[in-house]
Coordinates of C-alpha atoms in Angstrom, one line a residue:
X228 CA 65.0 -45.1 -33.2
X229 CA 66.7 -42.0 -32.2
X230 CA 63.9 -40.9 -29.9
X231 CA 63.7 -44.3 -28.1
X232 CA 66.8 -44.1 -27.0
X233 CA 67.4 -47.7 -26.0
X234 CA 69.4 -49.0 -23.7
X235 CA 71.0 -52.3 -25.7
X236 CA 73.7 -55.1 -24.5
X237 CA 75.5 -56.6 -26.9
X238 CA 77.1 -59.9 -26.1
X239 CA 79.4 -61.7 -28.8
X240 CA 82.9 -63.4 -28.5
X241 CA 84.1 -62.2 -32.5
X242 CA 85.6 -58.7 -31.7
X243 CA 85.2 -57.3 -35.2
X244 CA 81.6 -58.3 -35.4
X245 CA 80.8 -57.2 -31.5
X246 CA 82.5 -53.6 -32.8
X247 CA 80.6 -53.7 -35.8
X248 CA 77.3 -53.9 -34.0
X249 CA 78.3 -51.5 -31.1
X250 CA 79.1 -48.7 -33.3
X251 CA 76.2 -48.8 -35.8
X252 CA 73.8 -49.0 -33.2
X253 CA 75.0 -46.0 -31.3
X254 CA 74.7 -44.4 -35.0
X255 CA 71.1 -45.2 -34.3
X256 CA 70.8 -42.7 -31.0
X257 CA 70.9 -45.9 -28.5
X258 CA 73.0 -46.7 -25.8
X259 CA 75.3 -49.4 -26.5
X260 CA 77.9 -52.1 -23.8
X261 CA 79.2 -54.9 -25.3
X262 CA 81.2 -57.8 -23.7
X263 CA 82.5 -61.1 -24.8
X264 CA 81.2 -63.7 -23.0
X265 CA 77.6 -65.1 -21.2
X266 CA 78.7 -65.4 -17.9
X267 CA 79.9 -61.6 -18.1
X268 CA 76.9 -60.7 -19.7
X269 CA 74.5 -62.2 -17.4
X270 CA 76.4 -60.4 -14.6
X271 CA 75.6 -56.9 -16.6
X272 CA 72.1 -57.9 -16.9
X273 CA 71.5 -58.6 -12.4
X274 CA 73.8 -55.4 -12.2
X275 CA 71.3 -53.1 -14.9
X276 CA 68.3 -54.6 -12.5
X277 CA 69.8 -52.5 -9.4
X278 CA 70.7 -49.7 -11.2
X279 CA 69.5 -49.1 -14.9
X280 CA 67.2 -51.8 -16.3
X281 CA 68.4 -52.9 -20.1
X282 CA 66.1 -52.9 -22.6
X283 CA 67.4 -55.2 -25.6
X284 CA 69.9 -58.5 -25.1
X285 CA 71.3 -58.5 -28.6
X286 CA 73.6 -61.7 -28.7
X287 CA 75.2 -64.6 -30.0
X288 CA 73.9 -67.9 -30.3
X289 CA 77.1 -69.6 -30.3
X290 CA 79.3 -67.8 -27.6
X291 CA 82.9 -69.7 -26.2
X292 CA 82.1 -70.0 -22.7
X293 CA 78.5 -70.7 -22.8
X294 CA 75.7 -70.7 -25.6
X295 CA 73.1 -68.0 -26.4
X296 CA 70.5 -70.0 -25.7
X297 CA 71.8 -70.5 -21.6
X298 CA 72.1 -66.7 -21.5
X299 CA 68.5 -66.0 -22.8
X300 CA 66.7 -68.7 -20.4
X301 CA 69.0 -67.0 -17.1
X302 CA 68.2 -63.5 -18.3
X303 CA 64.6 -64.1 -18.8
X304 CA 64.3 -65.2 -15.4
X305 CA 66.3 -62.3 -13.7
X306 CA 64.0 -59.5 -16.3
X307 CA 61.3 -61.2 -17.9
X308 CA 60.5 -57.6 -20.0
X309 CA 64.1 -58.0 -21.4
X310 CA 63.6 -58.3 -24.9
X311 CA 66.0 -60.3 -26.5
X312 CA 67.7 -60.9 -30.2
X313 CA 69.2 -63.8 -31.5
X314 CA 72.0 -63.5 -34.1
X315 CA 72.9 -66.7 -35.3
X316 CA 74.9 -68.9 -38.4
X317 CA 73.0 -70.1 -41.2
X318 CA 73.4 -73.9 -39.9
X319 CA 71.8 -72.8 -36.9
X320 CA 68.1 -71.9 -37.7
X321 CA 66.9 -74.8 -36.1
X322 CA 68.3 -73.3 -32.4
X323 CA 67.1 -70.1 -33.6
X324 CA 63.8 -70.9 -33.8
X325 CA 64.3 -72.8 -30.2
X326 CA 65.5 -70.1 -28.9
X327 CA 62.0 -68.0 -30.2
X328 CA 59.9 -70.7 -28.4
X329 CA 61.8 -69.8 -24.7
X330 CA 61.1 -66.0 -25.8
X331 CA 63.3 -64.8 -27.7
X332 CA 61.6 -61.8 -29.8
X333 CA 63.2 -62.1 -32.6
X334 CA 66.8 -63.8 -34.7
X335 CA 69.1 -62.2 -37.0
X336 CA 70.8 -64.8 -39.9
X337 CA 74.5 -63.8 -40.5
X338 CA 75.6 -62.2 -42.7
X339 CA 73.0 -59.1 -42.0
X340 CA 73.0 -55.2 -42.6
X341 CA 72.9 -52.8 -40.2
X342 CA 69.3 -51.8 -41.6
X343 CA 68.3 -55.1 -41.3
X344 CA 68.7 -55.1 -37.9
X345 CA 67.5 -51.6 -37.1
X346 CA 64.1 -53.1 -38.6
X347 CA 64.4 -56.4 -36.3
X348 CA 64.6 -54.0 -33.4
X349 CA 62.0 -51.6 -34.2
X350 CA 59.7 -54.5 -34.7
X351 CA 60.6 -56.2 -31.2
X352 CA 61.0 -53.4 -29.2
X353 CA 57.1 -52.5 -30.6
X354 CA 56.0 -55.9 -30.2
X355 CA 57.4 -55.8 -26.0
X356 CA 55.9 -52.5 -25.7
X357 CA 52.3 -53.6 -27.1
X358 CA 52.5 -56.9 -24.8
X359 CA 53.3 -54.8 -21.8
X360 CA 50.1 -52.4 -22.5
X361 CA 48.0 -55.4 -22.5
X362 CA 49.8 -56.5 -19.5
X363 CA 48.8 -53.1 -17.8
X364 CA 45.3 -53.0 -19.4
X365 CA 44.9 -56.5 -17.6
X366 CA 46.5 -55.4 -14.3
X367 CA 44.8 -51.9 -14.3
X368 CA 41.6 -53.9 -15.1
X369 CA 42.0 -56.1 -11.9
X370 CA 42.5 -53.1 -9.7
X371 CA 39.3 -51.3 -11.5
X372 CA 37.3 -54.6 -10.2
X373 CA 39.0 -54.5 -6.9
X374 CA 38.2 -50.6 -6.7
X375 CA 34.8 -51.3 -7.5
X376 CA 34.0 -53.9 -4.8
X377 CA 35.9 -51.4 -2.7
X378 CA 33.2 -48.7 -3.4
X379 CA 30.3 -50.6 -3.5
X380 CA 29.1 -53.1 -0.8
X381 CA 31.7 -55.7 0.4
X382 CA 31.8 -59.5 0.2
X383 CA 35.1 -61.7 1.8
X384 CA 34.4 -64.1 -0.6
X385 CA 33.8 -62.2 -3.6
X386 CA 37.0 -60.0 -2.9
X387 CA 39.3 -63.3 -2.7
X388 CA 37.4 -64.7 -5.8
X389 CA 38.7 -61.2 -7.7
X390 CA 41.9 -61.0 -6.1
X391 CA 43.1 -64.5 -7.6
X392 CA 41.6 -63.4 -10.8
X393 CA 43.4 -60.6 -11.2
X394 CA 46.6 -62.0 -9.5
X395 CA 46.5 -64.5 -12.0
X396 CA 46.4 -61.9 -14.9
X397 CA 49.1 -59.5 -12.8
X398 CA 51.9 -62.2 -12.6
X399 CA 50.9 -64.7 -15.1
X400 CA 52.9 -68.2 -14.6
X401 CA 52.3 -68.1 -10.8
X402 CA 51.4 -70.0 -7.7
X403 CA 49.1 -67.9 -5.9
X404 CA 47.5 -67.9 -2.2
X405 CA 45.8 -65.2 -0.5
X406 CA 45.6 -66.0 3.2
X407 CA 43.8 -63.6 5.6
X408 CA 44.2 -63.5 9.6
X409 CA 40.9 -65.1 10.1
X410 CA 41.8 -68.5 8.1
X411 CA 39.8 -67.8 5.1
X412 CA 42.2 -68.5 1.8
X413 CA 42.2 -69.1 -1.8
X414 CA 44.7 -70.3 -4.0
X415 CA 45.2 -71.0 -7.7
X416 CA 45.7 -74.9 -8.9
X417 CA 49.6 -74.2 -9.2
X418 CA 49.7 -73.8 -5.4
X419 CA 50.9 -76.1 -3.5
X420 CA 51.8 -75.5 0.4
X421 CA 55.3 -76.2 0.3
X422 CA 55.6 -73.2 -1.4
X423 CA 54.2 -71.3 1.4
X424 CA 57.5 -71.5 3.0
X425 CA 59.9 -69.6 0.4
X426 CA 57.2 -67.7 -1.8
X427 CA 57.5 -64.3 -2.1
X428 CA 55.3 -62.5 0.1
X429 CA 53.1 -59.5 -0.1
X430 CA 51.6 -58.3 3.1
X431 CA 47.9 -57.0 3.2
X432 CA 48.2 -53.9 5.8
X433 CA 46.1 -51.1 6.5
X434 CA 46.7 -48.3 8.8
X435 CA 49.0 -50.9 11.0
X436 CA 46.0 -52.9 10.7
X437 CA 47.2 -56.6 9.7
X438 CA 44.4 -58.5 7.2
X439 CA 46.6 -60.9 5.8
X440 CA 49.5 -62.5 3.7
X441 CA 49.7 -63.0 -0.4
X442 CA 52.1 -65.4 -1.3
X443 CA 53.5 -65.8 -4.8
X444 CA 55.9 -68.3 -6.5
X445 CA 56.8 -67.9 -9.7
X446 CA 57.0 -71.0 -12.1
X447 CA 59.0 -69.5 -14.9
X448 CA 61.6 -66.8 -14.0
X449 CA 60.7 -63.9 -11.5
X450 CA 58.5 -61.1 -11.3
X451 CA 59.3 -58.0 -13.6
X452 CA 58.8 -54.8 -12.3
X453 CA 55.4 -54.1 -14.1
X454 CA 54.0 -57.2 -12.2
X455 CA 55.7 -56.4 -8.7
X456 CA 54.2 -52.7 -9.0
X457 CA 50.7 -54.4 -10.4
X458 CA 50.9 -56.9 -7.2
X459 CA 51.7 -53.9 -4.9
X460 CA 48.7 -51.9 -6.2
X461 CA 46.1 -54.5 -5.8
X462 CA 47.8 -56.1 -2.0
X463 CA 46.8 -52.0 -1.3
X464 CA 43.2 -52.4 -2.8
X465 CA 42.2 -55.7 -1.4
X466 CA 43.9 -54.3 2.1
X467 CA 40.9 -51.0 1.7
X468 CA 38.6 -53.4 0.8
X469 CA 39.1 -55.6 4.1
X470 CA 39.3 -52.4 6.1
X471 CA 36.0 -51.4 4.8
X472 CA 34.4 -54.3 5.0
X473 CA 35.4 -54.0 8.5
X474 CA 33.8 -50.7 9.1
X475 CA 31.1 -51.9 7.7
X476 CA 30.7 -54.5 10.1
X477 CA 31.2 -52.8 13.0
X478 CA 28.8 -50.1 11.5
X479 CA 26.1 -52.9 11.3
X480 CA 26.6 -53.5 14.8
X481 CA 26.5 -50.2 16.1
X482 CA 23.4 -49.4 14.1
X483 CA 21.8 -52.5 15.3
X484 CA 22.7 -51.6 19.1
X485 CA 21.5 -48.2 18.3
X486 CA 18.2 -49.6 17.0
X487 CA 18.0 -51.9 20.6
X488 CA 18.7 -48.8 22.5
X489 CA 15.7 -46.9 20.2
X490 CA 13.0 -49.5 20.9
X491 CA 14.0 -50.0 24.2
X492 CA 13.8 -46.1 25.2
X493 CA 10.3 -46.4 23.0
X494 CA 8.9 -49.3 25.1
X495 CA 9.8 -47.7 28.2
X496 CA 7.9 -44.9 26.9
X497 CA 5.4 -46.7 26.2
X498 CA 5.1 -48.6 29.5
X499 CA 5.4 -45.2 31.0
X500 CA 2.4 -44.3 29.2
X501 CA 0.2 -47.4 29.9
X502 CA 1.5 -46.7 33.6
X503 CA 0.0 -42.9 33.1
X504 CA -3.1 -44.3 31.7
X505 CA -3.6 -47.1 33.8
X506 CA -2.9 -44.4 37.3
X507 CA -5.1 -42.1 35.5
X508 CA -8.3 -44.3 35.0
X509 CA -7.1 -45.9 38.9
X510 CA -7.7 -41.7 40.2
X511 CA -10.6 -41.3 38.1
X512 CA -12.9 -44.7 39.1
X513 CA -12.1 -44.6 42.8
X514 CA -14.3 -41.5 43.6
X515 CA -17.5 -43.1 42.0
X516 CA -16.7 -46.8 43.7
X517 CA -16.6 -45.2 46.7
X518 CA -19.8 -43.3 46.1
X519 CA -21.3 -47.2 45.7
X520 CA -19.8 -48.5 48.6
X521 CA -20.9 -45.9 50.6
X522 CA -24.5 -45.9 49.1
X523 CA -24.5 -49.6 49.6
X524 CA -23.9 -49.4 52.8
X525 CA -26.6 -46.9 53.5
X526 CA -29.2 -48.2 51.7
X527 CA -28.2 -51.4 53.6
X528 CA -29.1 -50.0 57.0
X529 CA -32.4 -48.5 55.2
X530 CA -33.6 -52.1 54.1
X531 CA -32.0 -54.5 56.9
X532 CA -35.2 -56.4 57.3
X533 CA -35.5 -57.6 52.9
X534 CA -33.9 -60.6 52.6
X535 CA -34.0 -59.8 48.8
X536 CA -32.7 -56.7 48.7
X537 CA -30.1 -57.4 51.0
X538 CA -29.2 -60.0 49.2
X539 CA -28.6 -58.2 45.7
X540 CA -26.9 -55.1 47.9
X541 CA -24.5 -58.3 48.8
X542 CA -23.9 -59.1 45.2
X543 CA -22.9 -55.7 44.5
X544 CA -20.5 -55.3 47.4
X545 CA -19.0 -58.4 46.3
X546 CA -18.6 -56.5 42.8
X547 CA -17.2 -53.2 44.0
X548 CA -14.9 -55.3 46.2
X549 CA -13.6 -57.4 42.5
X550 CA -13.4 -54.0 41.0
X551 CA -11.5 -52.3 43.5
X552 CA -8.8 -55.6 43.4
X553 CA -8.6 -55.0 39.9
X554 CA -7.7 -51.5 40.5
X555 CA -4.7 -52.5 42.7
X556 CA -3.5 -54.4 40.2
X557 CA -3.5 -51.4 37.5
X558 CA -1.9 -49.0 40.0
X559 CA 0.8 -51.7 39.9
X560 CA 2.0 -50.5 36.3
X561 CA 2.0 -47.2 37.6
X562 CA 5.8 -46.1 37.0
X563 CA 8.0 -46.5 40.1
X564 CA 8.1 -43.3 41.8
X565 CA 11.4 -43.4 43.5
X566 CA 13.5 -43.8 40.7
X567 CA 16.8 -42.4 41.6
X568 CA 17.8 -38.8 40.4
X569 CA 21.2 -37.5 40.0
X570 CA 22.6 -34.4 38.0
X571 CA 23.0 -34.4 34.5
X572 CA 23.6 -32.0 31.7
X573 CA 21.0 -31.5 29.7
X574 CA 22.5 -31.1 26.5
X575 CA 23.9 -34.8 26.8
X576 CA 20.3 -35.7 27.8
X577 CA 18.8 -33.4 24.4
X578 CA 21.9 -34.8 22.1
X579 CA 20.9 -38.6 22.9
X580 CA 17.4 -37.6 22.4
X581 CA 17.4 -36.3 19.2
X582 CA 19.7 -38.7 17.8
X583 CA 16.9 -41.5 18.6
X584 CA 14.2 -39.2 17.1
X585 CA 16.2 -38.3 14.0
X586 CA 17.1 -42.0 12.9
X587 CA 13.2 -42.9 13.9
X588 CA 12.0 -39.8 12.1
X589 CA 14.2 -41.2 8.9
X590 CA 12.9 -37.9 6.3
X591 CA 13.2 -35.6 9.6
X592 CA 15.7 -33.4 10.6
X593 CA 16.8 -32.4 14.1
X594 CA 19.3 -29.2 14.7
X595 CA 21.1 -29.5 18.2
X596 CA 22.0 -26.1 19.5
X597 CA 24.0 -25.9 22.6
X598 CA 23.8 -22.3 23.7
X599 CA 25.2 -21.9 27.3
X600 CA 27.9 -19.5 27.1
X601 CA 31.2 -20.5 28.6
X602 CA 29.4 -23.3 31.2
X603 CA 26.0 -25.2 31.4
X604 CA 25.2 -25.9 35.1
X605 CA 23.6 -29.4 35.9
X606 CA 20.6 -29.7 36.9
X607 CA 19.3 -32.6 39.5
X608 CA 16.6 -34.8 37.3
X609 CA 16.0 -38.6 36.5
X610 CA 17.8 -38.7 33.4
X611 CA 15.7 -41.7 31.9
X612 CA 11.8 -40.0 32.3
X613 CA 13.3 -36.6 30.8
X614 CA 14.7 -38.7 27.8
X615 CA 11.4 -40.6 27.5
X616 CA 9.8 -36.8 27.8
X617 CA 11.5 -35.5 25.1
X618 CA 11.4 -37.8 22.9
X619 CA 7.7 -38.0 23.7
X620 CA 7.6 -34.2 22.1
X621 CA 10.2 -34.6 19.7
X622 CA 8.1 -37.4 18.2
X623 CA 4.6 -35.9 18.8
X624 CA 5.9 -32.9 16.6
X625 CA 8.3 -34.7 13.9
X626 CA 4.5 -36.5 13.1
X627 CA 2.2 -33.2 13.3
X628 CA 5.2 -31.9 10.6
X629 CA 4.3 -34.7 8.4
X630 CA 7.2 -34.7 5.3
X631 CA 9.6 -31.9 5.4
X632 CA 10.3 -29.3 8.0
X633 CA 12.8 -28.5 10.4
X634 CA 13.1 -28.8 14.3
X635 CA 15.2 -26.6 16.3
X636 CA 16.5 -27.9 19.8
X637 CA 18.2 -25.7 21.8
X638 CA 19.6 -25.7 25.5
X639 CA 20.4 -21.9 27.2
X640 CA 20.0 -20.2 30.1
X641 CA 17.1 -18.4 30.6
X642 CA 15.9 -16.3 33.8
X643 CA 18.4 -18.1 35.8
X644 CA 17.8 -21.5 34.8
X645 CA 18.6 -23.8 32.2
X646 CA 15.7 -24.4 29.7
X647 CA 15.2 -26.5 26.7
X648 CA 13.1 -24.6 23.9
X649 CA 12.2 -26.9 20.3
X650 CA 10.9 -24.6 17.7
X651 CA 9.5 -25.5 14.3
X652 CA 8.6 -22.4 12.0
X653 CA 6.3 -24.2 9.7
X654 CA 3.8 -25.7 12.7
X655 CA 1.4 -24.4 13.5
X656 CA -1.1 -26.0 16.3
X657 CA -4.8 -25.5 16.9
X658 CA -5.7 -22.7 19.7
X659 CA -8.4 -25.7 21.2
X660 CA -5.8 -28.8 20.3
X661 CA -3.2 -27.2 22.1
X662 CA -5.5 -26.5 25.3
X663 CA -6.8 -30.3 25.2
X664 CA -3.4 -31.7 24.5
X665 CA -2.4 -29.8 28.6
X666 CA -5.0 -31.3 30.3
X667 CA -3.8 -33.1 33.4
X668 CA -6.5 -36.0 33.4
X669 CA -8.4 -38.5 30.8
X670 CA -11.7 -37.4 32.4
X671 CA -12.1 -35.6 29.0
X672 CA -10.2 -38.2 26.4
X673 CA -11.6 -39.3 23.6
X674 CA -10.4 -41.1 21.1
X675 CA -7.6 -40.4 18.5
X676 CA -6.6 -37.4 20.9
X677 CA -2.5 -37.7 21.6
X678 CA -2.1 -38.0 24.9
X679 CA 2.1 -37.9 24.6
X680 CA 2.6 -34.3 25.6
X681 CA 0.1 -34.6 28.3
X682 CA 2.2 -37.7 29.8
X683 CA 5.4 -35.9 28.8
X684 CA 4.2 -32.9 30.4
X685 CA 3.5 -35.1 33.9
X686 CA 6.9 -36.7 33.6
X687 CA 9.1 -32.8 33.6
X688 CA 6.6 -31.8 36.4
X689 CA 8.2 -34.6 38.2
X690 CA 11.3 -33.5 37.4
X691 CA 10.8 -30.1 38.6
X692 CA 10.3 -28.4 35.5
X693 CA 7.5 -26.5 33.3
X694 CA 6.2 -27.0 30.1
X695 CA 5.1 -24.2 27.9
X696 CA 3.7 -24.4 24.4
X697 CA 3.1 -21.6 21.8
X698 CA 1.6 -21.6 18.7
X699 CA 0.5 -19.0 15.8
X700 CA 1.1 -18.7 11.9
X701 CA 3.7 -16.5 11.7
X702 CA 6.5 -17.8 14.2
X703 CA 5.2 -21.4 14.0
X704 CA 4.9 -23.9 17.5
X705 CA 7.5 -23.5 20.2
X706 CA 7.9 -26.2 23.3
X707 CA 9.6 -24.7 26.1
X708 CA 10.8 -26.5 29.4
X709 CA 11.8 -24.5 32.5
X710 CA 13.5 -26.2 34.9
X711 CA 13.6 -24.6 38.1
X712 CA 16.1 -27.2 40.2
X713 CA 20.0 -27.1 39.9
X714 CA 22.8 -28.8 40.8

């Protein structure tokens, strides 16, 4: 008892007896106030609140101005950890046991022994402290499950679900409602929204971020300060847990903008590769049509006076003519060739880029390396064909590195202009590959060739700049892109 060193009130209106007690409990090592009367002691109990909390009520069951049993209901509603013991007459079991039932811990039957008491004491103080460890098992349990939704994936619904829960364990006898700024609440069956207007609030805030309001009202008495500190702890949880669920909302958006901006840069590269192909086979089946029409023509003139022949010559005129109409049509996908160019720095151009090709290329892993000294000088390009360029390269060699490897992208002067280099140490590119993958036409395509670094290749020569590759075993493959306009 000596090493507890409680803090005890004694309340009893028979001097002698109120001495008796206060001086053999300080024998004990606690610290002992005594007064004579309820009201008084009440008014010690709201003052120990603001300043000292008590720990044991030790008092009276009959008492002049008002009875013991009026003193433990008010004090058990200003501190309901206040452990309380009832000393009472031997005609007066019956409110004794009364008095147990509106939590008291524990009574004392006059005429008693100071040892008797010490072991009343011991037992209740014990018996308070192994309720409030369940208490804080229950309430650190709670915040464990609001921590854990915190660190796993989110759910509004599951968080309120949990929050009541442990709420409910937290404060015990207690209206609850949780009410967040979008509408969405939940509430215990003791709610009831009158109570909204005088409950005791607890605010969910986060970073000056307002998610909402917790309102509380107590049925029985008021909340001790295990269960305030318990309801301040979780408000803080479930506050993290909106704000993350936030982030992760707006994360889910930005990815899936991200993703629209990825597959729309990949069509377009796509369409500017159909366009390539389409201007490509337009060039390559206009010399031998106009070979036909010309022999047509002449062997026209040779055979004017067969009807027959004529004829068929007709029926192949009328074909080349078809033909040639269908070859309009394809030069029509050709990419426009006065889109608008305007200067740039190519670093922002490389960084957006990459950024596509690294979240396409998931197992990939793309290195930007601005190296420009104290400046990078503009250069005047059209910004969307050199993103669709280099993302043509970054993807053609992300595949050829198949799973694992690194790519290097870096911007620097070099010789007076700014250049782009991407170098991979552990690709290595065939000698004839790399000369077929250069060539300007598809006179020589065959099938499963890449043709993305020949239309990249076309689209930089557009924008005034050269393409260089290099390959060998022992430094691996290095793109390099001169370009020889600035700003």
């Amino acid at each position: 008892m000596a090493d507890d060193k409680l803090k005890i009130l004694v309340v009893d209106d028979e001097d002698q007896l109120r001495d008796f007690l206060t001086a053999g409990l300080r024998s004990l090592g606690c610290q002992v106030k005594s007064t004579g009367g309820a009201a008084q002691g009440l008014e010690m109990i709201r003052q120990g609140l603001r300043e000292d909390r008590w720990d044991v009520l030790v008092t009276d069951l009959n008492l002049a101005d008002q009875d013991g049993v009026w003193l433990l209901k008010e004090s058990k509603k200003l501190d309901p950890e206040l452990v309380v013991l009832i000393i009472t007459g031997y005609g007066s079991v019956e409110s004794a046991v009364e008095a147990l039932q509106l939590g008291a811990a524990d009574y004392i039957q006059k005429p008693f022994k100071l040892e008797t008491l010490k072991l009343k004491l011991d037992r209740s103080w014990q018996a308070q402290q192994l309720g409030r460890e369940n208490r804080l098992l229950k309430r650190d349990l709670a915040l464990y499950q609001i921590y854990d939704l915190f660190m796993g994936s989110p759910d509004r619904e599951k968080l309120l679900n949990i929050a009541l829960q442990s709420l409910n364990h937290i404060t015990g006898n207690t209206a609850i409602k949780i009410k967040l700024s979008d509408g969405t609440h939940k509430s215990n069956p003791a709610w009831q929204d009158e109570f909204e207007l005088y409950a005791l609030q607890a605010s969910l805030e986060s970073k000056g971020t307002a998610y909402g309001m917790i309102y509380l009202k107590p049925l029985e008495g008021e909340l001790g300060p295990d269960q305030r500190t318990g309801l301040a702890l979780l408000a803080k949880n479930v506050s993290l847990v909106l704000e993350n669920l936030d982030l992760v909302t707006n994360l889910k958006g930005k990815m899936e903008q991200l993703e629209a901006q990825r597959s729309d840069l990949l069509d377009s590269f796509k369409y500017a590769i159909l366009g390539e192909i389409a201007s490509s086979l337009v060039h390559e089946m206009r010399n031998p049509l106009s070979a036909i029409t010309l022999g047509v023509e002449y062997f026209g003139m040779c055979i004017a006076s067969d009807d027959k022949l004529q004829k068929a010559l007709g029926s192949i005129s009328k074909s080349v003519e078809r033909l040639n109409m269908v070859l309009d049509n394809l030069s029509l996908y050709r990419r426009d060739s006065s889109d608008i160019k305007s200067t740039a720095l190519l670093s922002d151009i490389v960084k957006k880029a990459a950024g596509l090709v690294n979240y396409y290329l998931a197992g990939k892993k793309v290195k930007i390396e601005v190296d420009h000294g104290e400046y990078e000088n503009p250069v005047m390009v059209n910004q969307g064909q050199i993103q669709q360029a280099l993302v043509g390269l970054l993807v053609f060699q992300g595949k050829k590195l198949g799973k694992g490897g690194d790519l290097k992208v870096t911007v620097k002067h070099q010789d007076d202009e700014m250049a782009v280099t991407m170098h991979s140490p552990s690709l290595v590119i065939d000698q004839a590959e790399l000369a077929g993958m250069m060539e300007a036409s598809l006179a020589s395509w065959k099938p499963g060739r890449d043709l993305s670094v020949n239309l990249a290749r076309r689209l930089l020569e557009e924008n005034n700049c050269r393409l260089q590759i290099k390959s060998s075993p022992d430094r691996g493959t290095e793109f390099e892109l001169n370009f020889t306009q600035r700003h």
